[in-house]
Amino acid sequence: MHLFTYGSLMFESVWTRLVRGAYASRPARLHGFTRRKVRDDVYPVIFRTHDAEWVDGLVYLDVCAEDLKRLDFFEGEFYDRQSHTVVAGHERLAADAYVLRDEYLHMTDHAVWDPQWFSREGLSAFLGQYKGF
């Protein structure tokens, strides 16, 4: 199963703390979604909007079932892992993505989440909160 990531999981220091396997990844784009900050936190969520919007991220290729279970546990109750089509270069791939459940949309901020900001200012705080499994 391919997995599209758009937030903290795009960062190697987060990804490698969660998975056991080594996976190839490629830049990818998911159309029809938007990425927003979670209110009063450093990580983002995505939710469906309209086809003119998109989210850029990374798609990890052929993630094993055991690592997907670990990631499901990490992502928790706020998300559904859903299958969507992503564009990676000139290729269209089926990939799962963690999409915010509708009942939690109230958690979102109007601010767009910025990966560069997260790298500079949010990543160390995020890793400090991670307690492992």
N, CA and C atoms as an extended XYZ file, in Angstrom:
399
Properties=species:S:1:pos:R:3:atomname:S:1:resname:S:1:resid:I:1 pbc="F F F"
N         0.846       -1.175        0.000 N   MET     1
C         0.000        0.000        0.000 CA  MET     1
C         0.889        1.235        0.000 C   MET     1
N         0.576        2.198       -0.851 N   HIS     2
C         1.275        3.483       -0.848 CA  HIS     2
C         0.583        4.396        0.169 C   HIS     2
N         1.361        5.288        0.779 N   LEU     3
C         0.813        6.197        1.783 CA  LEU     3
C         1.235        7.626        1.466 C   LEU     3
N         0.235        8.490        1.255 N   PHE     4
C         0.477        9.908        1.020 CA  PHE     4
C         0.558       10.607        2.365 C   PHE     4
N         1.644       11.353        2.588 N   THR     5
C         1.831       12.098        3.820 CA  THR     5
C         1.941       13.582        3.491 C   THR     5
N         1.478       14.417        4.399 N   TYR     6
C         1.370       15.849        4.110 CA  TYR     6
C         1.790       16.718        5.288 C   TYR     6
N         2.195       16.115        6.382 N   GLY     7
C         2.522       16.873        7.589 CA  GLY     7
C         3.776       16.335        8.243 C   GLY     7
N         3.668       16.045        9.519 N   SER     8
C         4.843       15.602       10.277 CA  SER     8
C         5.469       14.339        9.692 C   SER     8
N         4.672       13.464        9.089 N   LEU     9
C         5.214       12.220        8.536 CA  LEU     9
C         6.095       12.434        7.303 C   LEU     9
N         6.089       13.634        6.741 N   MET    10
C         6.998       13.946        5.627 CA  MET    10
C         8.433       14.105        6.124 C   MET    10
N         8.604       14.291        7.419 N   PHE    11
C         9.914       14.563        7.987 CA  PHE    11
C        10.556       13.268        8.474 C   PHE    11
N        11.761       13.015        7.982 N   GLU    12
C        12.448       11.756        8.281 CA  GLU    12
C        12.575       11.513        9.785 C   GLU    12
N        12.825       12.552       10.559 N   SER    13
C        12.997       12.378       11.999 CA  SER    13
C        11.704       11.908       12.678 C   SER    13
N        10.558       12.164       12.090 N   VAL    14
C         9.288       11.650       12.609 CA  VAL    14
C         9.031       10.268       12.025 C   VAL    14
N         9.110       10.157       10.698 N   TRP    15
C         8.819        8.907        9.990 CA  TRP    15
C         9.610        7.736       10.555 C   TRP    15
N        10.924        7.925       10.745 N   THR    16
C        11.770        6.797       11.167 CA  THR    16
C        11.559        6.401       12.621 C   THR    16
N        10.922        7.248       13.409 N   ARG    17
C        10.570        6.864       14.784 CA  ARG    17
C         9.338        5.967       14.817 C   ARG    17
N         8.592        5.968       13.724 N   LEU    18
C         7.310        5.264       13.718 CA  LEU    18
C         7.324        3.958       12.948 C   LEU    18
N         8.098        3.883       11.882 N   VAL    19
C         8.063        2.691       11.029 CA  VAL    19
C         9.326        1.860       11.219 C   VAL    19
N         9.208        0.596       10.905 N   ARG    20
C        10.350       -0.317       10.993 CA  ARG    20
C        11.017       -0.511        9.636 C   ARG    20
N        10.227       -0.400        8.557 N   GLY    21
C        10.748       -0.646        7.211 CA  GLY    21
C        11.427        0.581        6.631 C   GLY    21
N        12.176        0.335        5.542 N   ALA    22
C        12.790        1.421        4.772 CA  ALA    22
C        11.994        1.542        3.475 C   ALA    22
N        11.501        2.742        3.186 N   TYR    23
C        10.601        2.932        2.057 CA  TYR    23
C        11.085        4.049        1.143 C   TYR    23
N        10.970        3.794       -0.143 N   ALA    24
C        11.207        4.854       -1.123 CA  ALA    24
C        10.054        5.842       -1.030 C   ALA    24
N        10.343        7.107       -1.313 N   SER    25
C         9.284        8.121       -1.314 CA  SER    25
C         9.478        9.048       -2.506 C   SER    25
N         8.383        9.689       -2.888 N   ARG    26
C         8.396       10.639       -4.007 CA  ARG    26
C         7.502       11.817       -3.676 C   ARG    26
N         7.847       13.011       -4.146 N   PRO    27
C         6.913       14.127       -4.007 CA  PRO    27
C         5.609       13.796       -4.723 C   PRO    27
N         4.502       14.212       -4.135 N   ALA    28
C         3.191       13.905       -4.716 CA  ALA    28
C         2.209       15.014       -4.365 C   ALA    28
N         1.106       15.028       -5.088 N   ARG    29
C         0.059       16.033       -4.900 CA  ARG    29
C        -1.289       15.327       -4.830 C   ARG    29
N        -2.109       15.756       -3.864 N   LEU    30
C        -3.460       15.239       -3.684 CA  LEU    30
C        -4.436       16.361       -3.999 C   LEU    30
N        -5.236       16.193       -5.037 N   HIS    31
C        -6.206       17.208       -5.440 CA  HIS    31
C        -7.519       17.044       -4.686 C   HIS    31
N        -8.207       18.174       -4.494 N   GLY    32
C        -9.523       18.156       -3.864 CA  GLY    32
C        -9.500       18.261       -2.356 C   GLY    32
N        -8.331       18.581       -1.797 N   PHE    33
C        -8.175       18.697       -0.341 CA  PHE    33
C        -7.444       19.980       -0.008 C   PHE    33
N        -7.566       20.394        1.248 N   THR    34
C        -6.798       21.524        1.758 CA  THR    34
C        -6.122       21.103        3.054 C   THR    34
N        -5.010       21.760        3.351 N   ARG    35
C        -4.244       21.469        4.573 CA  ARG    35
C        -4.308       22.704        5.464 C   ARG    35
N        -4.672       22.482        6.727 N   ARG    36
C        -4.772       23.570        7.695 CA  ARG    36
C        -4.086       23.165        8.994 C   ARG    36
N        -3.678       24.176        9.732 N   LYS    37
C        -3.143       23.944       11.072 CA  LYS    37
C        -4.243       23.444       11.983 C   LYS    37
N        -3.854       22.689       12.971 N   VAL    38
C        -4.746       22.367       14.077 CA  VAL    38
C        -4.646       23.535       15.052 C   VAL    38
N        -5.768       24.009       15.509 N   ARG    39
C        -5.790       25.152       16.423 CA  ARG    39
C        -4.933       24.865       17.650 C   ARG    39
N        -4.051       25.799       17.979 N   ASP    40
C        -3.183       25.732       19.168 CA  ASP    40
C        -2.230       24.545       19.158 C   ASP    40
N        -1.829       24.096       17.968 N   ASP    41
C        -0.847       23.016       17.879 CA  ASP    41
C         0.040       23.250       16.662 C   ASP    41
N         1.020       22.358       16.444 N   VAL    42
C         2.000       22.572       15.376 CA  VAL    42
C         1.784       21.675       14.162 C   VAL    42
N         0.878       20.720       14.239 N   TYR    43
C         0.714       19.778       13.135 CA  TYR    43
C        -0.532       20.111       12.307 C   TYR    43
N        -0.588       19.580       11.076 N   PRO    44
C        -1.721       19.889       10.194 CA  PRO    44
C        -2.709       18.732       10.082 C   PRO    44
N        -3.810       19.061        9.440 N   VAL    45
C        -4.808       18.076        9.026 CA  VAL    45
C        -5.187       18.400        7.591 C   VAL    45
N        -5.763       17.433        6.907 N   ILE    46
C        -6.357       17.707        5.601 CA  ILE    46
C        -7.820       17.322        5.643 C   ILE    46
N        -8.586       18.006        4.810 N   PHE    47
C        -9.992       17.658        4.639 CA  PHE    47
C       -10.404       18.045        3.228 C   PHE    47
N       -11.472       17.408        2.759 N   ARG    48
C       -11.939       17.602        1.388 CA  ARG    48
C       -12.469       19.013        1.191 C   ARG    48
N       -12.102       19.591        0.043 N   THR    49
C       -12.644       20.889       -0.350 CA  THR    49
C       -13.141       20.757       -1.783 C   THR    49
N       -12.559       21.470       -2.702 N   HIS    50
C       -12.970       21.359       -4.103 CA  HIS    50
C       -11.751       21.044       -4.962 C   HIS    50
N       -11.994       20.601       -6.176 N   ASP    51
C       -10.927       20.088       -7.030 CA  ASP    51
C        -9.868       21.117       -7.393 C   ASP    51
N       -10.170       22.401       -7.264 N   ALA    52
C        -9.184       23.429       -7.603 CA  ALA    52
C        -8.092       23.548       -6.536 C   ALA    52
N        -8.302       22.965       -5.359 N   GLU    53
C        -7.292       23.009       -4.297 CA  GLU    53
C        -6.510       21.705       -4.295 C   GLU    53
N        -5.331       21.755       -3.712 N   TRP    54
C        -4.507       20.557       -3.600 CA  TRP    54
C        -3.571       20.689       -2.411 C   TRP    54
N        -3.003       19.536       -2.040 N   VAL    55
C        -2.025       19.454       -0.967 CA  VAL    55
C        -0.800       18.762       -1.530 C   VAL    55
N         0.355       19.366       -1.328 N   ASP    56
C         1.616       18.738       -1.715 CA  ASP    56
C         2.166       17.958       -0.533 C   ASP    56
N         2.797       16.834       -0.838 N   GLY    57
C         3.374       16.008        0.215 CA  GLY    57
C         4.330       14.987       -0.366 C   GLY    57
N         4.493       13.897        0.374 N   LEU    58
C         5.325       12.772       -0.057 CA  LEU    58
C         4.469       11.521       -0.069 C   LEU    58
N         4.702       10.682       -1.060 N   VAL    59
C         4.063        9.373       -1.051 CA  VAL    59
C         5.159        8.339       -0.784 C   VAL    59
N         4.942        7.543        0.256 N   TYR    60
C         5.837        6.431        0.569 CA  TYR    60
C         5.286        5.201       -0.142 C   TYR    60
N         6.182        4.463       -0.780 N   LEU    61
C         5.774        3.359       -1.636 CA  LEU    61
C         5.829        2.027       -0.901 C   LEU    61
N         4.795        1.226       -1.111 N   ASP    62
C         4.734       -0.158       -0.635 CA  ASP    62
C         4.984       -0.301        0.869 C   ASP    62
N         4.247        0.457        1.653 N   VAL    63
C         4.355        0.395        3.110 CA  VAL    63
C         3.693       -0.894        3.587 C   VAL    63
N         4.384       -1.630        4.428 N   CYS    64
C         3.870       -2.935        4.873 CA  CYS    64
C         2.725       -2.766        5.869 C   CYS    64
N         1.935       -3.823        6.004 N   ALA    65
C         0.743       -3.808        6.862 CA  ALA    65
C         1.102       -3.525        8.318 C   ALA    65
N         2.204       -4.066        8.797 N   GLU    66
C         2.609       -3.843       10.195 CA  GLU    66
C         2.899       -2.361       10.445 C   GLU    66
N         3.601       -1.721        9.530 N   ASP    67
C         3.885       -0.296        9.700 CA  ASP    67
C         2.616        0.546        9.555 C   ASP    67
N         1.695        0.155        8.686 N   LEU    68
C         0.427        0.877        8.590 CA  LEU    68
C        -0.348        0.811        9.902 C   LEU    68
N        -0.305       -0.333       10.576 N   LYS    69
C        -0.971       -0.449       11.879 CA  LYS    69
C        -0.348        0.495       12.894 C   LYS    69
N         0.980        0.588       12.876 N   ARG    70
C         1.672        1.507       13.790 CA  ARG    70
C         1.269        2.951       13.487 C   ARG    70
N         1.211        3.283       12.210 N   LEU    71
C         0.835        4.645       11.810 CA  LEU    71
C        -0.618        4.946       12.148 C   LEU    71
N        -1.506        3.967       11.973 N   ASP    72
C        -2.913        4.139       12.360 CA  ASP    72
C        -3.012        4.479       13.851 C   ASP    72
N        -2.244        3.775       14.661 N   PHE    73
C        -2.253        4.016       16.099 CA  PHE    73
C        -1.725        5.418       16.399 C   PHE    73
N        -0.644        5.804       15.745 N   PHE    74
C        -0.053        7.130       15.926 CA  PHE    74
C        -1.042        8.234       15.552 C   PHE    74
N        -1.710        8.081       14.421 N   GLU    75
C        -2.639        9.118       13.952 CA  GLU    75
C        -3.885        9.208       14.823 C   GLU    75
N        -4.343        8.099       15.355 N   GLY    76
C        -5.418        8.125       16.339 CA  GLY    76
C        -6.814        8.283       15.779 C   GLY    76
N        -7.718        8.649       16.670 N   GLU    77
C        -9.152        8.651       16.394 CA  GLU    77
C        -9.633        9.809       15.528 C   GLU    77
N        -8.819       10.835       15.339 N   PHE    78
C        -9.265       12.018       14.598 CA  PHE    78
C        -9.299       11.802       13.086 C   PHE    78
N        -8.682       10.741       12.617 N   TYR    79
C        -8.498       10.537       11.185 CA  TYR    79
C        -9.111        9.237       10.696 C   TYR    79
N        -9.500        9.258        9.422 N   ASP    80
C        -9.809        8.044        8.671 CA  ASP    80
C        -8.693        7.869        7.651 C   ASP    80
N        -8.180        6.662        7.532 N   ARG    81
C        -7.225        6.383        6.451 CA  ARG    81
C        -8.062        6.031        5.232 C   ARG    81
N        -7.982        6.882        4.214 N   GLN    82
C        -8.795        6.738        3.011 CA  GLN    82
C        -7.905        6.591        1.788 C   GLN    82
N        -8.386        5.848        0.813 N   SER    83
C        -7.664        5.686       -0.440 CA  SER    83
C        -8.067        6.781       -1.428 C   SER    83
N        -7.051        7.399       -2.035 N   HIS    84
C        -7.261        8.460       -3.020 CA  HIS    84
C        -6.210        8.315       -4.114 C   HIS    84
N        -6.387        9.048       -5.191 N   THR    85
C        -5.397        9.085       -6.261 CA  THR    85
C        -4.506       10.299       -6.059 C   THR    85
N        -3.197       10.070       -6.070 N   VAL    86
C        -2.237       11.168       -5.983 CA  VAL    86
C        -1.451       11.220       -7.288 C   VAL    86
N        -0.901       12.381       -7.563 N   VAL    87
C        -0.071       12.575       -8.749 CA  VAL    87
C         1.370       12.707       -8.277 C   VAL    87
N         2.217       11.808       -8.769 N   ALA    88
C         3.645       11.807       -8.436 CA  ALA    88
C         4.412       11.919       -9.745 C   ALA    88
N         4.875       13.117      -10.046 N   GLY    89
C         5.501       13.352      -11.345 CA  GLY    89
C         4.436       13.270      -12.422 C   GLY    89
N         4.650       12.361      -13.371 N   HIS    90
C         3.668       12.163      -14.448 CA  HIS    90
C         2.807       10.927      -14.205 C   HIS    90
N         2.902       10.371      -13.016 N   GLU    91
C         2.207        9.121      -12.699 CA  GLU    91
C         1.082        9.361      -11.698 C   GLU    91
N        -0.017        8.652      -11.879 N   ARG    92
C        -1.123        8.669      -10.930 CA  ARG    92
C        -1.063        7.367      -10.133 C   ARG    92
N        -1.108        7.498       -8.810 N   LEU    93
C        -0.991        6.341       -7.931 CA  LEU    93
C        -2.155        6.306       -6.945 C   LEU    93
N        -2.632        5.115       -6.630 N   ALA    94
C        -3.575        4.953       -5.528 CA  ALA    94
C        -2.762        4.959       -4.239 C   ALA    94
N        -3.161        5.813       -3.295 N   ALA    95
C        -2.435        5.910       -2.027 CA  ALA    95
C        -3.432        6.226       -0.919 C   ALA    95
N        -3.170        5.700        0.244 N   ASP    96
C        -3.966        6.057        1.404 CA  ASP    96
C        -3.475        7.390        1.957 C   ASP    96
N        -4.358        8.102        2.634 N   ALA    97
C        -4.027        9.358        3.302 CA  ALA    97
C        -4.864        9.454        4.563 C   ALA    97
N        -4.313       10.088        5.585 N   TYR    98
C        -5.044       10.307        6.832 CA  TYR    98
C        -5.829       11.603        6.711 C   TYR    98
N        -7.165       11.470        6.628 N   VAL    99
C        -8.079       12.591        6.415 CA  VAL    99
C        -8.840       12.847        7.709 C   VAL    99
N        -8.917       14.104        8.098 N   LEU   100
C        -9.633       14.477        9.316 CA  LEU   100
C       -11.105       14.088        9.201 C   LEU   100
N       -11.622       13.443       10.228 N   ARG   101
C       -13.044       13.098       10.258 CA  ARG   101
C       -13.877       14.367       10.394 C   ARG   101
N       -15.016       14.375        9.737 N   ASP   102
C       -15.876       15.558        9.725 CA  ASP   102
C       -16.230       16.059       11.122 C   ASP   102
N       -16.422       15.153       12.071 N   GLU   103
C       -16.828       15.587       13.411 CA  GLU   103
C       -15.728       16.346       14.150 C   GLU   103
N       -14.509       16.360       13.582 N   TYR   104
C       -13.405       17.086       14.212 CA  TYR   104
C       -12.988       18.336       13.429 C   TYR   104
N       -13.772       18.740       12.453 N   LEU   105
C       -13.429       19.932       11.668 CA  LEU   105
C       -13.313       21.184       12.539 C   LEU   105
N       -13.997       21.209       13.669 N   HIS   106
C       -13.915       22.363       14.569 CA  HIS   106
C       -12.505       22.568       15.133 C   HIS   106
N       -11.643       21.574       15.042 N   MET   107
C       -10.268       21.669       15.546 CA  MET   107
C        -9.365       22.506       14.635 C   MET   107
N        -9.812       22.765       13.423 N   THR   108
C        -8.927       23.398       12.455 CA  THR   108
C        -8.854       24.902       12.646 C   THR   108
N        -7.732       25.429       12.246 N   ASP   109
C        -7.484       26.859       12.234 CA  ASP   109
C        -7.670       27.328       10.792 C   ASP   109
N        -7.898       28.598       10.594 N   HIS   110
C        -8.001       29.116        9.227 CA  HIS   110
C        -6.625       29.243        8.574 C   HIS   110
N        -5.572       29.185        9.381 N   ALA   111
C        -4.212       29.347        8.864 CA  ALA   111
C        -3.783       28.106        8.082 C   ALA   111
N        -3.152       28.357        6.957 N   VAL   112
C        -2.567       27.279        6.160 CA  VAL   112
C        -1.309       26.801        6.867 C   VAL   112
N        -1.096       25.491        6.915 N   TRP   113
C         0.097       24.922        7.549 CA  TRP   113
C         1.261       24.986        6.576 C   TRP   113
N         2.399       25.430        7.050 N   ASP   114
C         3.577       25.639        6.219 CA  ASP   114
C         4.693       24.666        6.623 C   ASP   114
N         5.090       23.752        5.732 N   PRO   115
C         6.152       22.793        6.072 CA  PRO   115
C         7.481       23.453        6.435 C   PRO   115
N         7.817       24.579        5.793 N   GLN   116
C         9.074       25.255        6.121 CA  GLN   116
C         9.030       25.806        7.548 C   GLN   116
N         7.898       26.386        7.932 N   TRP   117
C         7.741       26.858        9.305 CA  TRP   117
C         7.871       25.688       10.279 C   TRP   117
N         7.215       24.574        9.957 N   PHE   118
C         7.264       23.405       10.834 CA  PHE   118
C         8.707       22.937       11.000 C   PHE   118
N         9.458       22.896        9.914 N   SER   119
C        10.854       22.472        9.967 CA  SER   119
C        11.676       23.382       10.878 C   SER   119
N        11.450       24.679       10.776 N   ARG   120
C        12.224       25.657       11.557 CA  ARG   120
C        11.772       25.738       13.013 C   ARG   120
N        10.455       25.741       13.234 N   GLU   121
C         9.941       26.099       14.556 CA  GLU   121
C         9.079       25.043       15.236 C   GLU   121
N         8.435       24.178       14.481 N   GLY   122
C         7.497       23.245       15.093 CA  GLY   122
C         8.025       21.848       15.326 C   GLY   122
N         9.003       21.435       14.527 N   LEU   123
C         9.465       20.046       14.559 CA  LEU   123
C        10.036       19.650       15.917 C   LEU   123
N        10.883       20.491       16.502 N   SER   124
C        11.488       20.119       17.786 CA  SER   124
C        10.426       19.998       18.878 C   SER   124
N         9.440       20.895       18.876 N   ALA   125
C         8.347       20.797       19.855 CA  ALA   125
C         7.529       19.533       19.616 C   ALA   125
N         7.267       19.231       18.353 N   PHE   126
C         6.496       18.037       18.013 CA  PHE   126
C         7.217       16.781       18.499 C   PHE   126
N         8.517       16.690       18.223 N   LEU   127
C         9.281       15.522       18.658 CA  LEU   127
C         9.360       15.439       20.177 C   LEU   127
N         9.373       16.570       20.850 N   GLY   128
C         9.387       16.584       22.298 CA  GLY   128
C         8.112       16.027       22.910 C   GLY   128
N         6.998       16.132       22.172 N   GLN   129
C         5.721       15.617       22.651 CA  GLN   129
C         5.563       14.126       22.384 C   GLN   129
N         6.334       13.590       21.434 N   TYR   130
C         6.197       12.192       21.039 CA  TYR   130
C         6.778       11.282       22.111 C   TYR   130
N         5.989       10.365       22.586 N   LYS   131
C         6.420        9.475       23.666 CA  LYS   131
C         6.763        8.071       23.178 C   LYS   131
N         6.530        7.778       21.912 N   GLY   132
C         6.827        6.443       21.394 CA  GLY   132
C         5.750        5.445       21.727 C   GLY   132
N         5.977        4.216       21.304 N   PHE   133
C         5.011        3.139       21.555 CA  PHE   133
C         5.593        2.164       22.556 C   PHE   133
